[in-house]
Coordinates of C-alpha atoms in Angstrom, one line a residue:
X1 CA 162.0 71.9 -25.5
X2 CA 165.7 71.7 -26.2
X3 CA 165.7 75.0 -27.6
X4 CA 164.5 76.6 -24.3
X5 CA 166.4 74.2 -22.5
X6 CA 170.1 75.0 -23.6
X7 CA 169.7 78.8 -23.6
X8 CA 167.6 79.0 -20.1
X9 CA 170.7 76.8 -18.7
X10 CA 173.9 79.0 -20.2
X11 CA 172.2 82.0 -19.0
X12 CA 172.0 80.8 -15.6
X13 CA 174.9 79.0 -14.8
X14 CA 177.5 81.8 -13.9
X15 CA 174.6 82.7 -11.0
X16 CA 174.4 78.9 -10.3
X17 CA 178.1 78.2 -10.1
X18 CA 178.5 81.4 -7.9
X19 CA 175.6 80.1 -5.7
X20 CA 176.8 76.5 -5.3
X21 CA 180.4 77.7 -5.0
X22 CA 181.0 75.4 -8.2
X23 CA 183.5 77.7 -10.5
X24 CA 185.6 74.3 -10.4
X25 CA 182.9 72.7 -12.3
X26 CA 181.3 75.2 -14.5
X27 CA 183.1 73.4 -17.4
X28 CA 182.5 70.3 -17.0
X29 CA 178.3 71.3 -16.6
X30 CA 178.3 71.9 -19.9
X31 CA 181.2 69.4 -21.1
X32 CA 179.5 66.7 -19.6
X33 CA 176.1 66.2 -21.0
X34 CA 177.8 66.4 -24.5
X35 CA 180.1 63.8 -23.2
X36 CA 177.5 61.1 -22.1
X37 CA 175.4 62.3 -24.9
X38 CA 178.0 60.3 -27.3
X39 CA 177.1 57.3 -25.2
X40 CA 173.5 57.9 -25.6
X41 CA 173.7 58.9 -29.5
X42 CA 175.5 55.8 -30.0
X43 CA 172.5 53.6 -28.3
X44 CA 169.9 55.5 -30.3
X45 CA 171.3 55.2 -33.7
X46 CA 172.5 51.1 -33.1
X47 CA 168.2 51.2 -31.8
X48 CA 166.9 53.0 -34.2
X49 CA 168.4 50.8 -36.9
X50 CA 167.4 47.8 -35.1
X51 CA 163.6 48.7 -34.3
X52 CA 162.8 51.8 -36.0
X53 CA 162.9 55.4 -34.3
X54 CA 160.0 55.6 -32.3
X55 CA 161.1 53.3 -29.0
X56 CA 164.9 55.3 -28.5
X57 CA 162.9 58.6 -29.1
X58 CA 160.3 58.3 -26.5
X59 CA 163.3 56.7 -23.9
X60 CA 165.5 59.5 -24.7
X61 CA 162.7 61.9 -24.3
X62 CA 162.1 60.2 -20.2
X63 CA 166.0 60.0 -19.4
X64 CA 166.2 64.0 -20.7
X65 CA 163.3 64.7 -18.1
X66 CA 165.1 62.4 -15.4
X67 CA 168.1 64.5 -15.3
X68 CA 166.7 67.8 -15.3
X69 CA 164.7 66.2 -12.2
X70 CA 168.2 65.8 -10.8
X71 CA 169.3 68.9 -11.7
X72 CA 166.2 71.0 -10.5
X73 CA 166.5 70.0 -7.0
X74 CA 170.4 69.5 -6.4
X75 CA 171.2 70.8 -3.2
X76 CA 175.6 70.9 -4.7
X77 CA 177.5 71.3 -7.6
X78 CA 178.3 67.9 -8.2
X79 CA 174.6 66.7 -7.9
X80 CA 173.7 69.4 -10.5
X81 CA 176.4 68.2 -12.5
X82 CA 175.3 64.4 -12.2
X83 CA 171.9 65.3 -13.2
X84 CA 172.7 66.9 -16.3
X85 CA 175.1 63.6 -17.2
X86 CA 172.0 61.9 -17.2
X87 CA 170.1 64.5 -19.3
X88 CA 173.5 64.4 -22.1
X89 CA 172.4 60.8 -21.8
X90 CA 168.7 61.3 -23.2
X91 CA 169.5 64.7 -24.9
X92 CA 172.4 62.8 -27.6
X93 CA 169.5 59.8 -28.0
X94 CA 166.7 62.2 -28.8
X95 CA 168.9 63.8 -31.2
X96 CA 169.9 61.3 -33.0
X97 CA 166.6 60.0 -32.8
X98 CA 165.1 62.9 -34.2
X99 CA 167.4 62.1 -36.9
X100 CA 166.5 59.4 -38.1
X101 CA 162.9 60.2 -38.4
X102 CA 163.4 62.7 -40.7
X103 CA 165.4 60.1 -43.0
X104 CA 162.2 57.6 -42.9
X105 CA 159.3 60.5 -42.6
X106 CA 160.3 62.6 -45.5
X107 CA 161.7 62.4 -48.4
X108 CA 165.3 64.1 -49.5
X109 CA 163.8 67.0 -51.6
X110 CA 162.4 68.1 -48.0
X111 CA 165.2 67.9 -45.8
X112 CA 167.0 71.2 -46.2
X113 CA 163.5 72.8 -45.5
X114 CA 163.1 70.4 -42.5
X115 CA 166.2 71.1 -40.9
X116 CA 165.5 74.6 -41.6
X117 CA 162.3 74.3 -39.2
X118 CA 164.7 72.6 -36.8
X119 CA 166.4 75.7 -36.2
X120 CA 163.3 78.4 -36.4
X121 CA 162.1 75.9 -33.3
X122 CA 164.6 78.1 -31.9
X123 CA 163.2 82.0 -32.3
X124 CA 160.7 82.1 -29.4
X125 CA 162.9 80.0 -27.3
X126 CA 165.5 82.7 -27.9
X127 CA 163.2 85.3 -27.6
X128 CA 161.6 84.4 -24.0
X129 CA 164.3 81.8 -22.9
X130 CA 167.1 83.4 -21.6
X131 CA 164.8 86.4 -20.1
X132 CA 162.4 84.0 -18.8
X133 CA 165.5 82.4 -17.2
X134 CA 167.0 84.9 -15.7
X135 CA 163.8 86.4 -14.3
X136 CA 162.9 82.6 -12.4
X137 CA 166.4 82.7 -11.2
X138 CA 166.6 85.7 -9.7
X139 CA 163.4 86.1 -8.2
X140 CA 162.2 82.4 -7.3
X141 CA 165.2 80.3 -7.6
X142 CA 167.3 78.8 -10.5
X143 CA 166.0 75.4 -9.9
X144 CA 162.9 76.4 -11.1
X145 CA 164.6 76.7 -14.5
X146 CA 165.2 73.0 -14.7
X147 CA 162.2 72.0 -13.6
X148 CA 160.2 74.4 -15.7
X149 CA 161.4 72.5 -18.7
X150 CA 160.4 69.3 -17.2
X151 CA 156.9 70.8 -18.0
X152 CA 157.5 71.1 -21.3
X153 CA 158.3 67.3 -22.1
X154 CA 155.0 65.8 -22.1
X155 CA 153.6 68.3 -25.0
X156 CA 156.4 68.3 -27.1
X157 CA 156.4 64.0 -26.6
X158 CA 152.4 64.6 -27.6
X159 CA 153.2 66.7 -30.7
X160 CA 155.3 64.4 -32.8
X161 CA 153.6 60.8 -31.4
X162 CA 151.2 61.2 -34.6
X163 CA 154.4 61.1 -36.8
X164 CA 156.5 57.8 -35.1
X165 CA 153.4 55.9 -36.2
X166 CA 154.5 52.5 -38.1
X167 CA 158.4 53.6 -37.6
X168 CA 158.9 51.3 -35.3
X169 CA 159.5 47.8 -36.0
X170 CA 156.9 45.0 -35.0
X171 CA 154.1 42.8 -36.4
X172 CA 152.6 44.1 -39.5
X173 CA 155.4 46.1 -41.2
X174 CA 157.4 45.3 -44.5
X175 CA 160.3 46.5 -45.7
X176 CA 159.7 49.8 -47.4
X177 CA 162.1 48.5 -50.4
X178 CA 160.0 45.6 -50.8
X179 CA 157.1 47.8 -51.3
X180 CA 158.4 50.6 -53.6
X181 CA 158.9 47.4 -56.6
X182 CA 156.2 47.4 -58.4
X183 CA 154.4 43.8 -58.4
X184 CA 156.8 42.2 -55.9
X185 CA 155.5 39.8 -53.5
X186 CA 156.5 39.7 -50.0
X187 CA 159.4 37.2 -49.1
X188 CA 158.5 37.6 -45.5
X189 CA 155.8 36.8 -43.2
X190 CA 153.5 38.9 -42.3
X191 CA 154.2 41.3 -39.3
X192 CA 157.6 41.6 -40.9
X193 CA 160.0 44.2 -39.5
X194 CA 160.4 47.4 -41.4
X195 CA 164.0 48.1 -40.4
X196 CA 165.6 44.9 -40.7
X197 CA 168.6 45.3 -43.1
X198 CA 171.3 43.2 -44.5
X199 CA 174.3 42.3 -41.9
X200 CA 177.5 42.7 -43.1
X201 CA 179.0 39.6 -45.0
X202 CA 180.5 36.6 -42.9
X203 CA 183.7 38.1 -42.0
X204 CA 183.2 41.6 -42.9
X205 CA 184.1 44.3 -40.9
X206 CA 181.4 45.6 -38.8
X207 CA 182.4 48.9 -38.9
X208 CA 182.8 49.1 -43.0
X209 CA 179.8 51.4 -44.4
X210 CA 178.5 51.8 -47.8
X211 CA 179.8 55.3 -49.3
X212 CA 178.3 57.2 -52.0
X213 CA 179.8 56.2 -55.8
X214 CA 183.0 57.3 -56.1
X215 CA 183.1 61.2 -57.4
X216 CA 179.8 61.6 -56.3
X217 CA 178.9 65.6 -56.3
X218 CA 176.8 66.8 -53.3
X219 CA 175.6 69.2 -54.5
X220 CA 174.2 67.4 -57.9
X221 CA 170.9 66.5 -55.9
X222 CA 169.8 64.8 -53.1
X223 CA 169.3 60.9 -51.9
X224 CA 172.6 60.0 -54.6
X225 CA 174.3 57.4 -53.0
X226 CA 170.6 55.7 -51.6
X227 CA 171.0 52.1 -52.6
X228 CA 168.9 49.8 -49.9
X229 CA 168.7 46.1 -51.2
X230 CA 164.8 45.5 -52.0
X231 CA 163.7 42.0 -50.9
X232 CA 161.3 39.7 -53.2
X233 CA 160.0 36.8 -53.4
X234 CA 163.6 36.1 -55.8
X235 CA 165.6 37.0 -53.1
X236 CA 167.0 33.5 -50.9
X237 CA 168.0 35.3 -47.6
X238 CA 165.5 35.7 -45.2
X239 CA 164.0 38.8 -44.0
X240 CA 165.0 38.1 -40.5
X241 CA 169.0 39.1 -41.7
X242 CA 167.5 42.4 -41.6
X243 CA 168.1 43.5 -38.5
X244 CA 171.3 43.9 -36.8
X245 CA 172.7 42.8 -33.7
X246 CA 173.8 45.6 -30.7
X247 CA 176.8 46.4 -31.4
X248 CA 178.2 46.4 -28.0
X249 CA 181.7 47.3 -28.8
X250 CA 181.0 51.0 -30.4
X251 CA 178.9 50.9 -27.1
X252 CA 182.2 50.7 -25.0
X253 CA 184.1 52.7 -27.5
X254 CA 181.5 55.7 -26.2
X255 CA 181.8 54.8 -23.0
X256 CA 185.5 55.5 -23.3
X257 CA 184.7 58.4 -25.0
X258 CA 182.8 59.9 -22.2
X259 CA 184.7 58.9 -19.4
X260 CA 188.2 60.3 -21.2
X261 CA 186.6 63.8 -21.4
X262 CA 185.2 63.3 -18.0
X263 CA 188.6 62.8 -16.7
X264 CA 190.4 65.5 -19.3
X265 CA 187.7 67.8 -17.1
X266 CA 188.9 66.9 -13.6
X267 CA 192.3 66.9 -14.1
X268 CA 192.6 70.2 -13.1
X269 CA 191.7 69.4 -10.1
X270 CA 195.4 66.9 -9.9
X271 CA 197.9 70.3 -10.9
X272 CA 201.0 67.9 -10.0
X273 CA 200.1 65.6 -13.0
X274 CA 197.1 67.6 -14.4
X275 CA 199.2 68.2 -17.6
X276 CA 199.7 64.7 -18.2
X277 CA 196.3 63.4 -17.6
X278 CA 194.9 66.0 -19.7
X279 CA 197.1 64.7 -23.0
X280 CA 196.3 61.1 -21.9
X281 CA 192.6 62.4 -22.0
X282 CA 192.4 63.9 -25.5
X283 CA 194.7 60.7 -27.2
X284 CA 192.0 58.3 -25.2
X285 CA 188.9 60.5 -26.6
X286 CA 190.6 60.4 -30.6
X287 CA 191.2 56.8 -30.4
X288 CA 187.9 56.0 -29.0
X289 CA 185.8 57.9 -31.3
X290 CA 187.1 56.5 -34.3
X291 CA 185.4 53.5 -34.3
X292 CA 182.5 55.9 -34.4
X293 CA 182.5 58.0 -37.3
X294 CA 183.6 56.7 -41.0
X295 CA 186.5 55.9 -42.0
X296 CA 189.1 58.9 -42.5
X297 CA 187.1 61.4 -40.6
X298 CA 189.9 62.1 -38.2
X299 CA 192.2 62.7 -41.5
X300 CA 189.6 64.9 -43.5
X301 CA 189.1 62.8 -46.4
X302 CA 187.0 64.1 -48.8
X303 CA 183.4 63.3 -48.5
X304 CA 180.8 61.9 -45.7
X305 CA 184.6 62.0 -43.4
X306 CA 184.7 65.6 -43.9
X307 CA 181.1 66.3 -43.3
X308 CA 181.5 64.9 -40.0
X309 CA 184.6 66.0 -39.3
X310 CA 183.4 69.7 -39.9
X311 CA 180.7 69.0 -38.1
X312 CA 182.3 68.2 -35.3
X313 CA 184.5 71.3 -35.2
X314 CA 181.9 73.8 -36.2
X315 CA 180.4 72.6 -33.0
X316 CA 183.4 72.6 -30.7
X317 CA 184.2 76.4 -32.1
X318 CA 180.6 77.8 -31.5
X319 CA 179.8 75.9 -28.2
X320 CA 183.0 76.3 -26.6
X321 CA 183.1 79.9 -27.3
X322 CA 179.1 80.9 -26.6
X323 CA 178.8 79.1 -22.8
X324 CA 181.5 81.9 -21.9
X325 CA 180.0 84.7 -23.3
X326 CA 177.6 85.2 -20.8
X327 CA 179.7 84.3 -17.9
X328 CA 182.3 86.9 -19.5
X329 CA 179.4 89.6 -19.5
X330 CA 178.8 88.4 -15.7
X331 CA 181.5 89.2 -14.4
X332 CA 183.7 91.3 -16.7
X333 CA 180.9 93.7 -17.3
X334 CA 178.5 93.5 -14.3
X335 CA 175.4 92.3 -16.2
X336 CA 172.5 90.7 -14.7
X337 CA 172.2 87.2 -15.3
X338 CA 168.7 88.4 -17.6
X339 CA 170.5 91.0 -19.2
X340 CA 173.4 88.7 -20.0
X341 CA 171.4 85.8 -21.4
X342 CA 169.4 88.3 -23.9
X343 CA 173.2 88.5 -25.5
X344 CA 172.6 84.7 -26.6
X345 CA 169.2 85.9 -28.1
X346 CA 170.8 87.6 -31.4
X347 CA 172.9 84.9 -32.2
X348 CA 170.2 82.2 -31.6
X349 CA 167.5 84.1 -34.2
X350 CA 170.2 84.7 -36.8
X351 CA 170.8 81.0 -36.4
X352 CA 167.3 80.4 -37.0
X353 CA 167.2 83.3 -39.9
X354 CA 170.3 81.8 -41.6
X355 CA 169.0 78.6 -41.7
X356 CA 165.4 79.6 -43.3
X357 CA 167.7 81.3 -45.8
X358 CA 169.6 78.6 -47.1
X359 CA 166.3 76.4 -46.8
X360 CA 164.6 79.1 -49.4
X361 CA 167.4 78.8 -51.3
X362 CA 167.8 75.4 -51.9
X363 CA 170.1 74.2 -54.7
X364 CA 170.6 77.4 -55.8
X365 CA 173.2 78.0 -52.8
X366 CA 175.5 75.0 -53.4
X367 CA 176.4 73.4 -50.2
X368 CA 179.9 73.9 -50.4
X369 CA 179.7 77.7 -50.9
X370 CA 176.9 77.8 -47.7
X371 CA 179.7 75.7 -45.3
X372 CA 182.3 77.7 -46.6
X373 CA 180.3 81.0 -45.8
X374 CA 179.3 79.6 -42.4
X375 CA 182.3 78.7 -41.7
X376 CA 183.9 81.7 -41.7
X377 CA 181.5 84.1 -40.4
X378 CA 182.1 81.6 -37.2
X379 CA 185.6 82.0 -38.0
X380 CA 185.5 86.2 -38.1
X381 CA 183.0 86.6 -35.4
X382 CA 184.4 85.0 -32.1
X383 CA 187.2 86.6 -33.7
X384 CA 185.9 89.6 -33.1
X385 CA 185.0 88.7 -29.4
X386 CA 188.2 87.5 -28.5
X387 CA 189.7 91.2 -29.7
X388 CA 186.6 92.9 -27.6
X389 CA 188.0 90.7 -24.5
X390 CA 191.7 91.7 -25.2
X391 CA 191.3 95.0 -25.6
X392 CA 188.2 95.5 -23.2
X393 CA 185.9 97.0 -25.9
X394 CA 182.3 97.6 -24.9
X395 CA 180.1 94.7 -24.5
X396 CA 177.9 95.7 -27.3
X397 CA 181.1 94.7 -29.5
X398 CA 181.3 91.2 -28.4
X399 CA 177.1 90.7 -28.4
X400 CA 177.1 91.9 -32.2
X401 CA 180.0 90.2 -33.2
X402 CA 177.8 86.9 -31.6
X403 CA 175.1 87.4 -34.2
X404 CA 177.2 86.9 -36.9
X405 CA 178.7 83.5 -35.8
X406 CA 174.7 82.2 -34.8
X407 CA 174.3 83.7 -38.6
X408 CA 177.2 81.2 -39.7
X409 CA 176.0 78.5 -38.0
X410 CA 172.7 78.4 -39.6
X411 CA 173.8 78.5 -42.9
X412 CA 176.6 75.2 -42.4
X413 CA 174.5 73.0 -39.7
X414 CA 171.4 72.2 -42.1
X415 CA 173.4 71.5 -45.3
X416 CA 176.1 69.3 -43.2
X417 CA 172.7 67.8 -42.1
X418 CA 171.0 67.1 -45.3
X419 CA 175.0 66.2 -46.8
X420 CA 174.8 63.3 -43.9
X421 CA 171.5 62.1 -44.9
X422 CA 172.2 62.4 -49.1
X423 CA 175.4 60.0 -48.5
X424 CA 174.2 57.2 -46.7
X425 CA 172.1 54.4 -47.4
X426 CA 168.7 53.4 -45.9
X427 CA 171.2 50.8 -44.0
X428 CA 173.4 53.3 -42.6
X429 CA 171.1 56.1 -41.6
X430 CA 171.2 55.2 -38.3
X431 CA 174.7 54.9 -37.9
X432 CA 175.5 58.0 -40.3
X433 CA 173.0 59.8 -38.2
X434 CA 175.0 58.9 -34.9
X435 CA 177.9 59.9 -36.1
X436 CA 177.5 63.3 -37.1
X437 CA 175.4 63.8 -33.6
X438 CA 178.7 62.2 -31.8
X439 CA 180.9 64.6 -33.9
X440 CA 178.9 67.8 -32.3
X441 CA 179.2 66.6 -29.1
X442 CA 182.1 65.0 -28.7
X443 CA 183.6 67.9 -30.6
X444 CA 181.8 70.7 -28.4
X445 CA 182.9 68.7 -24.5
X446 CA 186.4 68.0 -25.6
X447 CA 187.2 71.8 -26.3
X448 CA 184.5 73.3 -23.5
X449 CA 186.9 70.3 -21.5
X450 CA 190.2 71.7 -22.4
X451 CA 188.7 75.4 -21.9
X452 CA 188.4 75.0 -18.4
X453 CA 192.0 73.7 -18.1
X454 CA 193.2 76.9 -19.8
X455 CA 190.3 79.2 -17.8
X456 CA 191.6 77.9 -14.7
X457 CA 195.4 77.8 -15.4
X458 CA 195.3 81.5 -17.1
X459 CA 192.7 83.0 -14.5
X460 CA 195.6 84.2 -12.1
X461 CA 197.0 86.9 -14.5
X462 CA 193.5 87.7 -15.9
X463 CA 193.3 86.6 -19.3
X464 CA 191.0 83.3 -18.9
X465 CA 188.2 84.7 -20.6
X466 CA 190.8 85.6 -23.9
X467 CA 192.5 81.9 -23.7
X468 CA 189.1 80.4 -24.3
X469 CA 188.3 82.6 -27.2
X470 CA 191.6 82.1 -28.4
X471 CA 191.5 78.2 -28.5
X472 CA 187.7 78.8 -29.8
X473 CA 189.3 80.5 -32.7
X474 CA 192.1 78.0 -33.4
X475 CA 189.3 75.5 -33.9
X476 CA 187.3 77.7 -36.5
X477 CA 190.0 77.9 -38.4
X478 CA 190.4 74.2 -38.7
X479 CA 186.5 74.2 -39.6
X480 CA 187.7 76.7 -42.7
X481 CA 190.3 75.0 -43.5
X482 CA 188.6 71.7 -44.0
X483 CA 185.2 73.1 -45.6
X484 CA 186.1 72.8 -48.9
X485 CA 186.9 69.0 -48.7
X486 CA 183.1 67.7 -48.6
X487 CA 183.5 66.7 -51.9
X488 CA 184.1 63.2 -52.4
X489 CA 187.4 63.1 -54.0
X490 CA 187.3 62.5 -57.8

């Protein structure tokens, strides 16, 4: 459903933005949703650690179809874009969501080839959704896109139901800690809550996670680092310390978040002062998003701070750069909005190719060499786009060059994935979870954000599309740069 979803919308947006006369707010379409979808990533995990998975997934899964309700029968630009702030909403909740099911569903062992299956989900979307898009646009009407996929909800809701049974906390449950030791009588009463967990210690900061032993190795095996408290009949504290209160203020921090790359979107709109408000915007977003993520995430530290932080700029590189590749085939090259959609298809299978490699592979493709590799094959490939764009090379340069960074992609996004899960605790797979969700889209709407500053200021003398690419690049460099710190320093 999201699959279909994200491709059937980049493919028809350059015809919606020319239809609703919206070019002003083609960024912040796609900026946007990622932007409230910190808010709504931030909600799920702080849920899901509180009650279990199953509630925040089925809400997300009814906000996600609310907006593209919104969206499919917007009437202006800036209903369209309203609506698909309130799909961001439910889309960075289902994520996250989705998240954490696979931390409580399977074990370790299994999540490279689950997160594998995450991104083969996305061949026949690639394969019919952007065709399928572009057809319904152009011959019945673009709205029909959105409201297609509102179709789709209800199956894909009815397909993983079976699996959210007894994730969700409630009457009957016990800890699954309590029921791994052998012998161990429950300290709670019955119709105990599974994902209660130990608060933090009077005084403690809230924010302060467990981490992984020091010198931990990532690649040494999975679900190191895994060290939930089990409760017995020994143990004095009651059950109900288990579960933790809503933490309302990372709530406002991503409120802050989202409303500071809201405003670094529209100030283009102010050119007297747009300058100013657009640094004030990106300070605002960094400081609010460190409450976030882990501790030293913003300075690379080695470890689960790196994994995020890589994350977070693998996402911003890819995204940023891929919702302009159609629009640059639009109008540079005078494709079709069908024909110019299909050029998201390549990189989206060898995404989904990639990532069933590395899930074959398993531990005998370290996860530092597969971010490293994905990393730079992201790196080299809108590399090669931005010097098809420069030097107006055919558009079968740019649309090869695509595969390769979809190629990267899947290689680096499951092992960051399964990296995310191995260094947290059963206590801080919510939050962990969040964070690496908030990373990609906080990541991908602050650059797509400061892309459409630079596409708009650079648009008189022609070389919008190449400034784009350009800052797409600088930020894949960063991602290699960093790669080789997800090691938890010795």
């Amino acid at each position: 459903m999201a699959a279909f979803e994200s491709l059937a919308v980049t493919t028809i947006m350059p015809l919606v933005s020319r239809e609703l006369d919206g070019a002003g707010l083609y960024a912040l379409a796609f900026a946007g949703p990622f932007a409230t979808g910190v808010m709504g990533m931030v909600a799920a995990g702080n849920w899901s650690d509180r009650r279990g998975p199953a509630a925040p997934l089925m809400t997300s899964v009814a906000v996600f179809a609310l907006g593209l309700l919104i969206a499919g029968t917007a009437g202006n630009m800036s209903v369209l874009v309203a609506g698909r702030l309130v799909q961001g909403l439910g889309g960075g909740a289902l994520t996250v969501a989705l998240y954490v099911v696979v931390a409580r569903v399977y074990p370790a062992l299994l999540h490279p080839k689950i997160f594998a299956a995450f991104a083969a989900a996305w061949v026949i979307p690639s394969l019919v959704g952007p065709l399928a898009a572009g057809i319904v646009a152009q011959w019945i009407g673009w709205q029909w896109v959105f409201l297609g996929v509102v179709g789709l909800v209800v199956p894909a809701l009815l397909m993983v139901v079976p699996a959210l049974r007894g994730l969700n906390g409630g009457p009957g449950s016990t800890p699954p800690e309590q029921a791994a030791e052998p012998g161990a009588e429950s300290a709670a009463e019955p119709g105990a809550d599974p994902e209660r967990r130990p608060e933090a210690e009077p005084g403690a900061d809230p924010q302060r996670r467990p981490e992984a032993e020091p010198g931990a190795d990532p690649d040494a095996g999975e679900g190191h680092g895994r060290t939930g408290r089990a409760v017995t009949a020994a143990d004095p504290r009651p059950l109900t310390a288990w579960r933790p209160a809503w933490d309302y203020r990372r709530l406002g921090w991503a409120t802050l978040a989202a409303l500071a790359v809201l405003g670094l979107n529209l100030s283009a709109e102010i050119p007297a002062v747009g300058t100013a408000l657009s640094a004030a915007a990106v300070v605002v977003a960094l400081v609010a998003v460190r409450p976030l993520v882990p501790a030293g995430t913003l300075r690379a530290r080695p470890g689960l701070p790196s994994v995020i932080l890589i994350r977070g700029l693998a996402a911003a590189a890819f995204f940023g750069a891929e919702v302009y590749v159609p629009y640059l085939l639009v109008e540079r090259y005078a494709f079709s909005a069908t024909l110019a959609g299909l050029a998201l298809t390549g990189g989206s299978l060898a995404w989904a190719a990639a990532s069933a490699i590395q899930g074959r592979l398993g531990p005998r493709l370290g996860h530092r060499r597969a971010i490293r590799i994905g990393a730079a094959l992201v790196l080299g490939a809108i590399i090669v786009v931005l010097t098809a764009t420069i030097f107006v090379w055919p558009a079968v340069v740019a649309i090869a060059g695509w595969v390769f960074a979809g190629g990267g992609m899947g290689l680096l996004y499951p092992r960051l994935s399964v990296l995310t899960l191995a260094l947290s605790t059963r206590a801080t797979e919510g939050f962990n979870s969040s964070a690496m969700s908030i990373a990609d889209s906080l990541g991908a709407a602050l650059v797509l954000a400061v892309s459409g500053v630079v596409f708009a200021a650079l648009a008189a003398n022609g070389a919008a599309f190449s400034g784009v690419f350009a800052l797409a690049a600088v930020i894949a460099a960063a991602a290699v740069v960093v790669a080789p710190r997800i090691t938890p320093a010795k």
